[in-house]
Amino acid sequence: MAVRTRGGRGKQPTASDTALLAAAPPESPVPRRLLAVATRLFADKGFDRTSVQEIVAAAEVTKGAMYHYFDSKDDLLAEVYARVLRLQMQRLEAVAAEGGPVQDRVRRAAADVVVTTIANLDDATIFFRSLHQLSEDKQREVRAERRRYHELFRSLITEGQEQGVFTDRVPADIVVDFYFGSVHHLSTWYRPDGELTAEEIGGHYATLLLDALRPGGGTATMG
Amino acid sequence: MAVRTRGGRGKQPTASDTALLAAAPPESPVPRRLLAVATRLFADKGFDRTSVQEIVAAAEVTKGAMYHYFDSKDDLLAEVYARVLRLQMQRLEAVAAEGGPVQDRVRRAAADVVVTTIANLDDATIFFRSLHQLSEDKQREVRAERRRYHELFRSLITEGQEQGVFTDRVPADIVVDFYFGSVHHLSTWYRPDGELTAEEIGGHYATLLLDALRPGGGTATMG
Amino acid sequence: MAVRTRGGRGKQPTASDTALLAAAPPESPVPRRLLAVATRLFADKGFDRTSVQEIVAAAEVTKGAMYHYFDSKDDLLAEVYARVLRLQMQRLEAVAAEGGPVQDRVRRAAADVVVTTIANLDDATIFFRSLHQLSEDKQREVRAERRRYHELFRSLITEGQEQGVFTDRVPADIVVDFYFGSVHHLSTWYRPDGELTAEEIGGHYATLLLDALRPGGGTATMG
Amino acid sequence: MAVRTRGGRGKQPTASDTALLAAAPPESPVPRRLLAVATRLFADKGFDRTSVQEIVAAAEVTKGAMYHYFDSKDDLLAEVYARVLRLQMQRLEAVAAEGGPVQDRVRRAAADVVVTTIANLDDATIFFRSLHQLSEDKQREVRAERRRYHELFRSLITEGQEQGVFTDRVPADIVVDFYFGSVHHLSTWYRPDGELTAEEIGGHYATLLLDALRPGGGTATMG
DNA sequence: TATGAATGAGGGTTCATTCAT
DNA sequence: AATGAATGAACCCTCATTCAT
């Protein structure tokens, strides 16, 4: 990580906290303001179409200042990825660590990732669109962290399948990719002024996932 | 459309046909070759990171020739979008027009879009990653066509819900966005050398969708 | 001259004829149409900013056709120059050949060149703005022809000075350059919807010239 | 104005000062050097035929440096216009503010603009030839400033007409356009190695103007 | 007489980054 | 901790012209 000055943050922020992170008021310290502004611009116009000049202008900072805190424009993007991965992981770990029936934990996790994603739509937009704009090294790191996240989620699915509360007609791996595809694409169609709240969408998504995992009958494979 | 010279293509190509389209042999006419090469490069490195110079070099064509056939680099991307939209729409229309129980048609459509997407992974990669790099005008066109596609798919879901063979716990709109999110993200994780064939993945995805839509019991919303 | 096909034109066209030349209807023969269109565009946007593509599009002709009739874009411009020089020379020669007192002939020539210039404003615009865009060779030709024109006009001034009806306080050379500067710049400020007609302006310009040449008193050189 | 760093200049420079401005020695700061070189090249070959590459090469500066100081090539041209307008306006204002009979002030102004124009022939060449190559916005600004200049000059003519020391046979507006046409065209025919000095030509031009404005008899309009 | 695909050199401009201060 | 002038490579695109047909 290249940011040389940054205070730690309390763990387990709520979804609404995380939205505040992105809103970074102009009086906040320089690196934070740069990150906030960059997130906004990257989501808006894409990484490659956002110039360093625009970022520093929007953050009311000089170029020199930016290069003082960040190694490169790339590094700025890497920080965005690090932030969102850290956040999602924290939330999933919290849910996974709770007690209760596995299907309840899966539902909570599934709904929560939707709500958090919607609360940080810019992050989500960047996440699914800009991975290839990161350097090879950093891509690898991101992918590795992402894999850890998926594996944790998958372990919950597997736990349910082993207990028989979930069907295993479809491999847990596939289920996880299937679900997170849906989640990532929220940034493509979700509009804050739509009919449904983030919580309602989270509920629906979780329902679709849980219903798909219901054991019993199953739909016959066509043929 | 900006390509000024191009013959029509036969209707209702199979999934394997479509893969061939992208592979465009070197002796094919200039615009086709450019499109094939551009698709490859855009998927590989992203639109903004692919220079016109690289495209024409890979297509063994001069820049002037490229600009003779395409209005701009943007236009090249627009053609990729037009092609994939046309293809997917044709296939969905074909499936929708078939007879048989609605759940069979949905399953076939759901599985087919997966297979077709995998057969044209480059297109899919570009599709979900580069829309914002298209000009406003062209974005609007793409979105409009995409909407028509979604609406056709949604009408199948609605039909099933009205017949009572699908649950309506989750609105058909949400179901469609949920499913196509999963589909679009295939390009993120699918690898040709993986354990499962395209058809198997299509089967699993269709199963997850159909199972989620099974009527009956349902999973209680967490309380 | 590079245009290979062009009928001769009657001599001594009136000012209104010449305006018609520029309006060239679309059904007129190809080279004439090209010349008319080019004149319009060169005056509008300047020679360098007018592409051959635009010219042939506006003339509803293909590029190949244009290059069949003209050697180059440059050649098109040369033709415009040739046309305007020919025209102005013809008119001046006609006036000079008339009888009557020299001051009447000068007045007529001075007024007529204004009216003709206004009737062919596009030509005038091009004339004073695009000479340097012609090849060296062609520039030389244009300048030579222009010199012949100036010399003819100057001979009228000299004639008046020798007769004593014009003052010779200012050398005839300077008078000529002085006057044609004014005339060329008509294209800079004249607007067809202005208060004065072309004839009125011609009258005023001729009056200014003739009054400046009145012998007698003269204004004392400052000092 | 787009040049971001430039000190003011002393007021009321003499004609010979202004010629020095254009000669900008090589050790002068980057923007000044660029402007000097650009003026030279634009006058020589025309704006459109002068490439940015040529400018920066002649100024011994990199392209990046040029774009650091100027927004565009267009901006460079706009600066040339701003400079010449500023200069001419200053001089006219100085003359107009002097005392003495109005005909003396007009004569001085008329002669001075000729001398100044000849001292800055490159500027004059560019001025009358390249206005249409400026962006619409900048053209408007230039024209507005030019109008202010003309109006000041015209007010002197009007003053003389009202006092009866100038005839009003020709409207003051027309007189102004007439005279400045002549002045602008100096750049077309004046050669430093000619027989007459700048001051002599200025004298002649002023004489022609003043003589044309002499009241009395007048030349009868031809009938 | 006319086409239009193709050329290839050059156009203006942008941009992430460096470095002396 | 911060500046901002300067770099230099790369970018997309335009264009007059040619040539096989």
Coordinates of C-alpha atoms in Angstrom, one line a residue, chain A residues 157-158 160-162 164-172 175 212-215, chain B residues 204:
Chain A
I157 CA -23.4 -22.8 1.4
T158 CA -21.5 -26.0 1.9
G160 CA -26.1 -25.9 4.6
Q161 CA -25.7 -28.5 1.9
E162 CA -24.1 -30.9 4.4
G164 CA -29.3 -31.0 4.2
V165 CA -31.1 -27.7 4.5
F166 CA -29.8 -26.7 1.1
T167 CA -29.9 -28.8 -2.0
D168 CA -26.6 -29.8 -3.7
R169 CA -28.0 -30.1 -7.2
V170 CA -25.8 -27.3 -8.1
P171 CA -22.1 -27.1 -6.8
A172 CA -21.6 -24.5 -4.2
V175 CA -23.9 -20.9 -6.6
A212 CA -33.0 -21.7 -5.3
L213 CA -31.3 -23.7 -2.6
R214 CA -34.4 -25.2 -1.1
P215 CA -34.1 -29.0 -1.1
Chain B
H204 CA -26.8 -25.3 -13.5

